[in-house]
mmCIF file of C-alpha atoms in Angstrom:
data_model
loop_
_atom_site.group_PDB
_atom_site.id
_atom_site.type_symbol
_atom_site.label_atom_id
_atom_site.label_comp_id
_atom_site.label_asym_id
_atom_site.label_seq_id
_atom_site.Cartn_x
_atom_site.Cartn_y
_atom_site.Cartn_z
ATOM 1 C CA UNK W 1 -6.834 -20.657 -3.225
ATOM 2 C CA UNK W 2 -7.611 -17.397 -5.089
ATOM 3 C CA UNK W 3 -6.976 -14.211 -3.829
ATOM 4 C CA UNK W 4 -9.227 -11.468 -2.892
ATOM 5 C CA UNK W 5 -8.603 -8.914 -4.983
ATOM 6 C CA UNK W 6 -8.489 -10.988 -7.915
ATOM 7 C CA UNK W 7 -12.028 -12.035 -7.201
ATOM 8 C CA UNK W 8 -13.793 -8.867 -7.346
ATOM 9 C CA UNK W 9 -13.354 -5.126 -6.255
ATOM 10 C CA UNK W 10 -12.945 -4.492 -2.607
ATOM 11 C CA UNK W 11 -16.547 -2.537 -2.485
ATOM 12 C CA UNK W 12 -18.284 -5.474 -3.876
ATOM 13 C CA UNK W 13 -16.192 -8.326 -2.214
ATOM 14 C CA UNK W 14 -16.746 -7.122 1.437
ATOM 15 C CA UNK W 15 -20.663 -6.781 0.899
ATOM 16 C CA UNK W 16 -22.753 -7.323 4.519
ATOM 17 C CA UNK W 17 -22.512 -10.891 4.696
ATOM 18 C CA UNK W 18 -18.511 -10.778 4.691
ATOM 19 C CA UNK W 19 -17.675 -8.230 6.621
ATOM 20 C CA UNK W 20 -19.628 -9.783 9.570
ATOM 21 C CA UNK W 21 -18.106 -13.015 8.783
ATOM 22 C CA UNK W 22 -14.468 -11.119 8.934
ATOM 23 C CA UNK W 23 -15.083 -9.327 11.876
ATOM 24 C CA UNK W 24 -16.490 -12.245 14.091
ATOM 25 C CA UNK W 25 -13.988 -14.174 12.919
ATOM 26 C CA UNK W 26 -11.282 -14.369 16.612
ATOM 27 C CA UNK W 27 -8.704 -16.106 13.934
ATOM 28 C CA UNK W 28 -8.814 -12.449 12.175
ATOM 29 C CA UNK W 29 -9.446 -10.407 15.222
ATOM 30 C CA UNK W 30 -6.119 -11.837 16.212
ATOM 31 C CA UNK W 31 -4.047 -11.589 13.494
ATOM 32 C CA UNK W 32 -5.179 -7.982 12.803
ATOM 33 C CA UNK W 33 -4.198 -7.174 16.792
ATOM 34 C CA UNK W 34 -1.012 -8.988 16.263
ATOM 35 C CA UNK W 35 -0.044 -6.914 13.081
ATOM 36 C CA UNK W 36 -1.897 -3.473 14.261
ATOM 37 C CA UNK W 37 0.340 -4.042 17.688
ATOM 38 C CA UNK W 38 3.190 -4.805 14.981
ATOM 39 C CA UNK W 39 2.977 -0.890 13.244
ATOM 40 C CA UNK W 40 2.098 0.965 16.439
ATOM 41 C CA UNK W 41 5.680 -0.213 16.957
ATOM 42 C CA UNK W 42 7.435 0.725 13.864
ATOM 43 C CA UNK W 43 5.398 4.245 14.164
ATOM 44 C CA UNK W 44 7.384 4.708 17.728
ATOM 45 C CA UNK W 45 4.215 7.223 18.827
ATOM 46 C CA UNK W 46 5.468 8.449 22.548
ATOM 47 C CA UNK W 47 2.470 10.878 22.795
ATOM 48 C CA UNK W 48 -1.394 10.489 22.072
ATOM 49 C CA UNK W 49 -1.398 11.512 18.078
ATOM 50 C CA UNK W 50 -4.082 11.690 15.195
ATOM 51 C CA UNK W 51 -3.880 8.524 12.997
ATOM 52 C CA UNK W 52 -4.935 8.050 9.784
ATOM 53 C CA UNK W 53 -6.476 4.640 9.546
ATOM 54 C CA UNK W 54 -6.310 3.617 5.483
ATOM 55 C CA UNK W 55 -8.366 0.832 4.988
ATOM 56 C CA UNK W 56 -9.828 0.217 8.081
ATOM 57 C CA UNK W 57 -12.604 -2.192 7.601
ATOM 58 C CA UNK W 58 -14.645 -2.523 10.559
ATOM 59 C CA UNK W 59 -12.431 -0.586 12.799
ATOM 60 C CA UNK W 60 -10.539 -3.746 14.375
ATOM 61 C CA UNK W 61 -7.426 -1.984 14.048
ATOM 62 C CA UNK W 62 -8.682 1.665 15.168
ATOM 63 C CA UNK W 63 -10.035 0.429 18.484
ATOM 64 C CA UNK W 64 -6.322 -1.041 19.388
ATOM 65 C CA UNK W 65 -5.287 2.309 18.648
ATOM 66 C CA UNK W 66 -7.639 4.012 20.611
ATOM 67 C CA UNK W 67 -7.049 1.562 23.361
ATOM 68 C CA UNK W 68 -3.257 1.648 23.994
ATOM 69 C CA UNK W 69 -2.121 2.692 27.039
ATOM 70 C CA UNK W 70 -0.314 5.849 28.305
ATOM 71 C CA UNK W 71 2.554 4.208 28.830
ATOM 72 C CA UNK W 72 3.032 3.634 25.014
ATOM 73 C CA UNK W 73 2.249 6.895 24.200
ATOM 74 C CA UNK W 74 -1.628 6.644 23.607
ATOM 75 C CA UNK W 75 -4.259 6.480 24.027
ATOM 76 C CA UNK W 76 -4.688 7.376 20.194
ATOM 77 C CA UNK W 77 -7.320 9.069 18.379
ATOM 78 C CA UNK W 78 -8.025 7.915 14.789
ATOM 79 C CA UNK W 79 -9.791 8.393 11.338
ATOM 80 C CA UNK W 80 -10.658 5.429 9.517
ATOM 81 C CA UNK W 81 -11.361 5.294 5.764
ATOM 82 C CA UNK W 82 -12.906 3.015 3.700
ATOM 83 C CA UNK W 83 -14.063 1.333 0.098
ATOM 84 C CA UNK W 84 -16.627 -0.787 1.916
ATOM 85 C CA UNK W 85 -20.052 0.493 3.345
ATOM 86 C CA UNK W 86 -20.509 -3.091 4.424
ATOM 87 C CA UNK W 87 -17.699 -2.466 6.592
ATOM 88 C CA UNK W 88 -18.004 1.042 7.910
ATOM 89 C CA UNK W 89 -21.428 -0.141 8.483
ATOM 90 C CA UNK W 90 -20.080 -2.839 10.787
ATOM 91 C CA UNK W 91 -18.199 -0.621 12.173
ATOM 92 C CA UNK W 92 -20.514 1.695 13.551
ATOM 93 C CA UNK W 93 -22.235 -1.074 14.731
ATOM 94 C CA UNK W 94 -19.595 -1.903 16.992
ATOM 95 C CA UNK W 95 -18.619 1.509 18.336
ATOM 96 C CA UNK W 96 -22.203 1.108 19.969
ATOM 97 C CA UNK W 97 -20.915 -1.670 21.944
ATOM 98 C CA UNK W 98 -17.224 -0.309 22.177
ATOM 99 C CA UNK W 99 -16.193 3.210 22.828
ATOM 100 C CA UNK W 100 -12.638 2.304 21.392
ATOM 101 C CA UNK W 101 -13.807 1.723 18.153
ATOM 102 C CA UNK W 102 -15.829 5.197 17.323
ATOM 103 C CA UNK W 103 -13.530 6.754 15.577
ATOM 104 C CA UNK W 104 -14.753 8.948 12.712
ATOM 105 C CA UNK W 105 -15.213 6.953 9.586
ATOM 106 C CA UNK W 106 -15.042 7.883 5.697
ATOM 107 C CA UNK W 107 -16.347 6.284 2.828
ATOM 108 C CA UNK W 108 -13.460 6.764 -0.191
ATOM 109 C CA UNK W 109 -11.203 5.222 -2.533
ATOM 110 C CA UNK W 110 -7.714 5.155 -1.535
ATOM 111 C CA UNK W 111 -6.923 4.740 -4.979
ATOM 112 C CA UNK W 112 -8.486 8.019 -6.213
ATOM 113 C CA UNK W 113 -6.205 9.857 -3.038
ATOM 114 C CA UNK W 114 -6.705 10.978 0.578
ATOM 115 C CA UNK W 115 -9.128 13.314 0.480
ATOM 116 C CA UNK W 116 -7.623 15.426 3.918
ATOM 117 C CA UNK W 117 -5.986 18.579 4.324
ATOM 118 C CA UNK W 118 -2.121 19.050 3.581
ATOM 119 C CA UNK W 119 -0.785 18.210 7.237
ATOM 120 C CA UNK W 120 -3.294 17.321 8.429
ATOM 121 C CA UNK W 121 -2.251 13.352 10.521
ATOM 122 C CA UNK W 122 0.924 12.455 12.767
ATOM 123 C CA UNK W 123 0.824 9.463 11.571
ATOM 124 C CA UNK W 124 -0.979 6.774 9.243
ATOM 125 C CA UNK W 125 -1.180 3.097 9.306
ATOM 126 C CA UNK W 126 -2.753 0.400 6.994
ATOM 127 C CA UNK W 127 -3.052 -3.092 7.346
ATOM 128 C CA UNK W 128 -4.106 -5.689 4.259
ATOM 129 C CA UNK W 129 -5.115 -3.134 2.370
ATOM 130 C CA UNK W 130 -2.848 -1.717 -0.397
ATOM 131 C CA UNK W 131 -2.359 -4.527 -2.071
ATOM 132 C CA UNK W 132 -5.807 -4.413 -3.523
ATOM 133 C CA UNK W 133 -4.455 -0.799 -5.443
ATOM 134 C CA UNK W 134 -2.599 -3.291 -7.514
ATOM 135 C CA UNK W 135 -6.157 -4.345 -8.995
ATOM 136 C CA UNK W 136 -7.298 -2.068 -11.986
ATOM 137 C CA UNK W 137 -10.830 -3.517 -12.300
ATOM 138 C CA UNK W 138 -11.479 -0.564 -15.001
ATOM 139 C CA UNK W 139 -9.859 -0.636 -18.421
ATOM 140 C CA UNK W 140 -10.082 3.377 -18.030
ATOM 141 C CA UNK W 141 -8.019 3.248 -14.625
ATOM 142 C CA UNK W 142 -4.351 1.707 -14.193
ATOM 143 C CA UNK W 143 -2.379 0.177 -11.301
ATOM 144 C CA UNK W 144 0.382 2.603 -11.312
ATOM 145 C CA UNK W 145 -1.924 5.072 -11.270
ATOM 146 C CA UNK W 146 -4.138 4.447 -8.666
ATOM 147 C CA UNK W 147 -0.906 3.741 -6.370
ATOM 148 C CA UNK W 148 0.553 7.192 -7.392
ATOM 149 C CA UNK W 149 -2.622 9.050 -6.392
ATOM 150 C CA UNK W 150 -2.732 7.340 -3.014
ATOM 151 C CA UNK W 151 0.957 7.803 -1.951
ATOM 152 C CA UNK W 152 1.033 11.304 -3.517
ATOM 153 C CA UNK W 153 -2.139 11.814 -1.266
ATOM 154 C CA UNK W 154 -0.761 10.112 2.164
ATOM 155 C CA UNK W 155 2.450 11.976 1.305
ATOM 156 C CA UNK W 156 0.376 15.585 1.631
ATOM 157 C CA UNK W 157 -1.861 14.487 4.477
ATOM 158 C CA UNK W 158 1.012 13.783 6.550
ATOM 159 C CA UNK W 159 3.202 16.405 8.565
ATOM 160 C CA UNK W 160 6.716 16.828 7.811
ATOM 161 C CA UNK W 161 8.648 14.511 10.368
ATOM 162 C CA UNK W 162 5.424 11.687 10.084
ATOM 163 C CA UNK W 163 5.691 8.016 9.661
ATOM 164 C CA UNK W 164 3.475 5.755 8.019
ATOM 165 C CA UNK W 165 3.440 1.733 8.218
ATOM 166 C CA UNK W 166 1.505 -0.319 5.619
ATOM 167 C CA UNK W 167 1.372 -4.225 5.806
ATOM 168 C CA UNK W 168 0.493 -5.630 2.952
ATOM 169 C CA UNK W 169 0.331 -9.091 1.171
ATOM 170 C CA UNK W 170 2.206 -8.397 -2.794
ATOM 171 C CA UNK W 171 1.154 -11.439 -5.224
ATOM 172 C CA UNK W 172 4.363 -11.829 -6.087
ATOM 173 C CA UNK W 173 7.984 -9.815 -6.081
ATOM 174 C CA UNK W 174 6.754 -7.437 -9.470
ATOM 175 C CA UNK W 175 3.717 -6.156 -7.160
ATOM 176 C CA UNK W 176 6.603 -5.322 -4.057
ATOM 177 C CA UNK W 177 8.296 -3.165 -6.284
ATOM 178 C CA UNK W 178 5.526 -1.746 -7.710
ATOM 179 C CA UNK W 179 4.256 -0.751 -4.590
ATOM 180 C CA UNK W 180 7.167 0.200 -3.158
ATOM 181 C CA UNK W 181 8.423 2.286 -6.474
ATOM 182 C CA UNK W 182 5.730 4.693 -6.182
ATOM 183 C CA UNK W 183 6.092 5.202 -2.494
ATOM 184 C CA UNK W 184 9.514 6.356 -3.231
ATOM 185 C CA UNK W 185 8.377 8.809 -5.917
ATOM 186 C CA UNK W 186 6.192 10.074 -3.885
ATOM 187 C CA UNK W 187 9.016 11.523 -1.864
ATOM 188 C CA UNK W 188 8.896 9.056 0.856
ATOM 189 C CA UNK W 189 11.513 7.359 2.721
ATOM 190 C CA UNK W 190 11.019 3.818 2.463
ATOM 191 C CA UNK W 191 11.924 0.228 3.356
ATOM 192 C CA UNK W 192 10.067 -3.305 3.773
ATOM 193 C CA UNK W 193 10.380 -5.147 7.295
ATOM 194 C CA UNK W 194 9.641 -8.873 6.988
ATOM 195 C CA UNK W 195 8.703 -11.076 9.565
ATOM 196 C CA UNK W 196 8.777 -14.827 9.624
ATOM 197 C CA UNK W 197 10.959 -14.198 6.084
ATOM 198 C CA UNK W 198 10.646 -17.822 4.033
ATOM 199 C CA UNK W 199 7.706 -19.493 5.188
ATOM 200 C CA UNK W 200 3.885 -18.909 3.912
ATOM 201 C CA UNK W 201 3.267 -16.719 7.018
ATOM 202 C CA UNK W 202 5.666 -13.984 6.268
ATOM 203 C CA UNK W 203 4.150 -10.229 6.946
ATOM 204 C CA UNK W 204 5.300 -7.414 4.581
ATOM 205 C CA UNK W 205 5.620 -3.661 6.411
ATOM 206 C CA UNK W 206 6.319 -0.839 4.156
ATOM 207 C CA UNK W 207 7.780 1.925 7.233
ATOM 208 C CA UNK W 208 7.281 5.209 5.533
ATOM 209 C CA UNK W 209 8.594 8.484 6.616
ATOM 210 C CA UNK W 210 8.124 12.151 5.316
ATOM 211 C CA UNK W 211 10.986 14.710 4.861
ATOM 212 C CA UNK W 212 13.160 15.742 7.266
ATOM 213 C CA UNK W 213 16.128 14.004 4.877
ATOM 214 C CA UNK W 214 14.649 10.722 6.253
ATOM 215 C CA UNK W 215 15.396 8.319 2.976
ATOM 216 C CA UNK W 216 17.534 6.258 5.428
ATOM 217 C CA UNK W 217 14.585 4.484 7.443
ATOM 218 C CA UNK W 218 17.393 1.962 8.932
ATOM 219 C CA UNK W 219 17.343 3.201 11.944
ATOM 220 C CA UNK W 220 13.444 3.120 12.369
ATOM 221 C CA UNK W 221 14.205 -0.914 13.107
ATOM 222 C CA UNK W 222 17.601 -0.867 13.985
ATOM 223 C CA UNK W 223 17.452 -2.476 17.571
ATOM 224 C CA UNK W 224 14.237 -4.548 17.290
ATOM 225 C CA UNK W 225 13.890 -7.700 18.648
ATOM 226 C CA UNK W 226 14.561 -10.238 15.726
ATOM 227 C CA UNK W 227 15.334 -7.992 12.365
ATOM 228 C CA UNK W 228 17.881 -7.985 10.723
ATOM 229 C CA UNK W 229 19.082 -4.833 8.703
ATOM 230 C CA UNK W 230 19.647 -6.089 5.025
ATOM 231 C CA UNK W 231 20.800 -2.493 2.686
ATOM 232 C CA UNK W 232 21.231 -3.190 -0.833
ATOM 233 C CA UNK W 233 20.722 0.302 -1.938
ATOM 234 C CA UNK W 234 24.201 0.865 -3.027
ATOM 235 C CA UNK W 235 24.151 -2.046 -5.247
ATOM 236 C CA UNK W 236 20.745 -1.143 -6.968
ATOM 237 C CA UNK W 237 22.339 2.547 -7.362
ATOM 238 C CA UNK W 238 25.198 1.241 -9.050
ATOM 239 C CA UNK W 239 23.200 -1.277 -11.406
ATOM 240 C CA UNK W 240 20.866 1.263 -12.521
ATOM 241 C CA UNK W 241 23.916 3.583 -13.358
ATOM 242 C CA UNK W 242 25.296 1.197 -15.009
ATOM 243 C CA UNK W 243 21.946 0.829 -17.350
ATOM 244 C CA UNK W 244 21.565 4.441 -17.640
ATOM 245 C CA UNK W 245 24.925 4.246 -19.658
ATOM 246 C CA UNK W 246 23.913 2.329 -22.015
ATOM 247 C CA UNK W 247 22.476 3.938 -25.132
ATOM 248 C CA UNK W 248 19.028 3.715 -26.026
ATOM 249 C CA UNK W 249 18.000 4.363 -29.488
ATOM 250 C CA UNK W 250 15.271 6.156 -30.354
ATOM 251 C CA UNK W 251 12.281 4.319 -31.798
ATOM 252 C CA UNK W 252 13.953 0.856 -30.244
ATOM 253 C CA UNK W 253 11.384 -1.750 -28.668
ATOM 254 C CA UNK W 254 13.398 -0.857 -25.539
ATOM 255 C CA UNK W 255 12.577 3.118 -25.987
ATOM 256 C CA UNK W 256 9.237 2.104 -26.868
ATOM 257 C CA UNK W 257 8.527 -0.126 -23.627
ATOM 258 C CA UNK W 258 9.948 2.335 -21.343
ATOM 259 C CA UNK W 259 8.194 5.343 -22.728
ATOM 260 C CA UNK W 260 5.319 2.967 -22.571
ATOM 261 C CA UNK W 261 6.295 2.228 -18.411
ATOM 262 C CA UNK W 262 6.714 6.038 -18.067
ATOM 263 C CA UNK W 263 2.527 6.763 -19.189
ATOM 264 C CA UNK W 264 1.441 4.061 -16.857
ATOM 265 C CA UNK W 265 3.200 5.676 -13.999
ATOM 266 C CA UNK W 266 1.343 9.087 -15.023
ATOM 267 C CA UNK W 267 -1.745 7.093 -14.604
ATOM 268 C CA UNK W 268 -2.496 6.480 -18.665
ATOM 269 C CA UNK W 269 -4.043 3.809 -20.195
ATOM 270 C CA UNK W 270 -1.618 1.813 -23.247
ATOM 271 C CA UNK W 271 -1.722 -1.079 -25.264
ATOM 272 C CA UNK W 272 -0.028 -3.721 -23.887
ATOM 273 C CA UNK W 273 3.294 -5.329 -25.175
ATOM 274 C CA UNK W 274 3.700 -7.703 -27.881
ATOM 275 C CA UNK W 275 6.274 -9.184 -30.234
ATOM 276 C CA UNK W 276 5.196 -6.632 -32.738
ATOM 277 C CA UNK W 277 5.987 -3.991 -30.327
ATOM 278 C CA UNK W 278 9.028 -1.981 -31.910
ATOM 279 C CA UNK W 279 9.460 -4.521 -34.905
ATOM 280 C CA UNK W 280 10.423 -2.976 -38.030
ATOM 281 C CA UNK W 281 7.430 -3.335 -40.634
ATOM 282 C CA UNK W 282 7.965 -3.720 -44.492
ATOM 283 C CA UNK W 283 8.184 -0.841 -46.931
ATOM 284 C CA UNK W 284 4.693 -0.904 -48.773
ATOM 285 C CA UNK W 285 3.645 0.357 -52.257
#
C-alpha cells in the first residue's frame, strides 16, 4: 500500500472529498485522540498555555487540547495551521457544532516556515504531519531544505524553556535521521520515543525542547509508564570523531559528496550522485 505523500502533495491529496472521509472516519478520530493524548503528555503542560497546532487538519487534535481538563493543566488554547483548505474548511465546519474545536486556523506551508512572531507559543505539537516535509514535489525545492526552514521557524516561534512533540511516520531509518538531523541544527534538544517498538503499529515522537541547556531530553520520559531510556549519544560522538580524523582529500568523490550533502542542507538544488561523480577523466588533446 502506497503512502500518502508519495502520492501527491498534501494540498492536493486532502482535497474535500478526503478530508471528510478522514475526519468521519471513528478509526482516525481515535487514533489521533490516542496519539494527541500521547504528546499532551510528553509536553507536561501544568497550566492552560498557547499551542501551536502544526498540521492540524480538521482540528481533531486542537479540540482535545482545548478540551482537557484543569486538572491536567488545561483547558488549552490553540492555533492550528495548515497546507489543506479542504481541511481547514472542515474544520470550521465543525467548530460550528463544537466550541472545542474553534481555534484560530492558518492556511501555510510548514515547509516554507512558521510564519509567527519570535516567542510567540508555550508549546507546539504535530501529529502525522512532518513526514510529508520529506516530499520535494518541486525540482526547484529540496527536502533538507524545506525541513530546515520549518524547524528553524518552530525553533523562533517558541519561548525559551518550550517543548515541542511531533509524531510522525519516517519511510524508512534515512528519513528518521533526516528529520531528526535538522531538528538538532536547529538548536533543539531532541530525542525519538517509540511506542509498540517492532511491530507495524509502532508511533514515532520527536520531544523537542528549546534552550535552557536542554540537549539532554532524558528526563522528559524518564519515569513513564512503559519506556525505556536507550542513550547512544556517546557512541555516535565517538564514531563521528573518529571519521573526522580521517583525511579527506580535496577534489575526492568523498569531498565531493559531502560538499554536495552540505548545499542540500542550505536548501540548494544539485545533481544527484553517480559513478562518474569524482572519477578522474582522461587528459584530452
Amino acid at each position: 500500500m502506497s503512502r500518502p505523500e508519495d502520492t501527491l502533495p498534501a494540498e492536493l491529496y486532502y482535497n474535500d472529498h478526503e478530508s471528510r472521509k478522514y475526519t468521519r472516519s471513528s478509526r482516525m478520530q481515535a487514533i489521533q485522540a490516542s496519539m494527541t493524548s500521547r504528546a499532551l503528555t510528553l509536553l507536561a503542560l501544568a497550566t492552560p498555555s498557547l499551542i501551536l497546532d502544526i498540521g492540524c487538519g480538521s482540528g481533531l487534535s486542537g479540540a482535545i487540547l482545548a478540551s482537557t481538563r484543569a486538572a491536567d493543566g488545561g483547558p488549552h488554547t490553540w492555533i492550528g495551521m495548515d497546507v489543506s483548505g479542504s481541511m481547514l474548511a472542515t474544520a470550521l465546519q465543525r467548530a460550528d457544532s463544537d466550541s472545542a474545536a474553534d481555534g484560530d486556523l492558518l492556511l501555510a506551508d510548514i515547509g516554507q516556515g512558521i510564519p509567527f512572531r519570535p516567542g510567540s507559543f508555550d508549546a507546539a505539537i504535530s501529529i502525522s504531519a512532518i513526514q510529508w516535509l520529506c516530499n520535494a514535489d518541486r525540482s526547484d525545492v529540496s527536502a533538507h531544505g524545506r525541513l530546515a526552514r520549518f524547524f528553524a521557524g518552530l525553533y523562533a516561534a517558541l519561548k525559551r524553556g518550550a517543548r515541542a512533540v511531533c509524531q510522525f511516520y519516517p519511510k524508512n531509518g534515512a528519513q528518521r535521521e533526516m528529520i531528526c538531523a535538522a531538528a538538532v541544527k536547529a538548536g533543539f534538544g531532541a530525542g525519538v520515543l517509540e511506542d509498540d517498538p517492532g511491530t507495524k503499529n509502532v508511533k514515532l515522537y520527536l520531544v523537542l525542547t528549546v534552550g535552557g541547556g536542554a540537549g539532554d531530553i532524558t528526563r522528559v520520559v524518564r519515569g513513564l509508564e512503559g519506556v525505556e531510556v536507550v542513550d547512544d549519544q556517546r557512541g555516535k560522538a565517538a564514531a563521528r570523531s573518529r571519521g573526522a580524523s580521517a583525511a579527506v582529500r580535496k577534489g575526492s568523490r568523498k569531498w565531493i559528496v559531502k560538499k554536495k550533502e552540505q548545499m542540500e542542507r542550505k536548501g540548494k538544488v544539485v545533481k544527484p550522485s553517480s559513478r562518474y561523480t569524482g572519477r578522474n577523466r582522461r587528459p584530452k588533446f
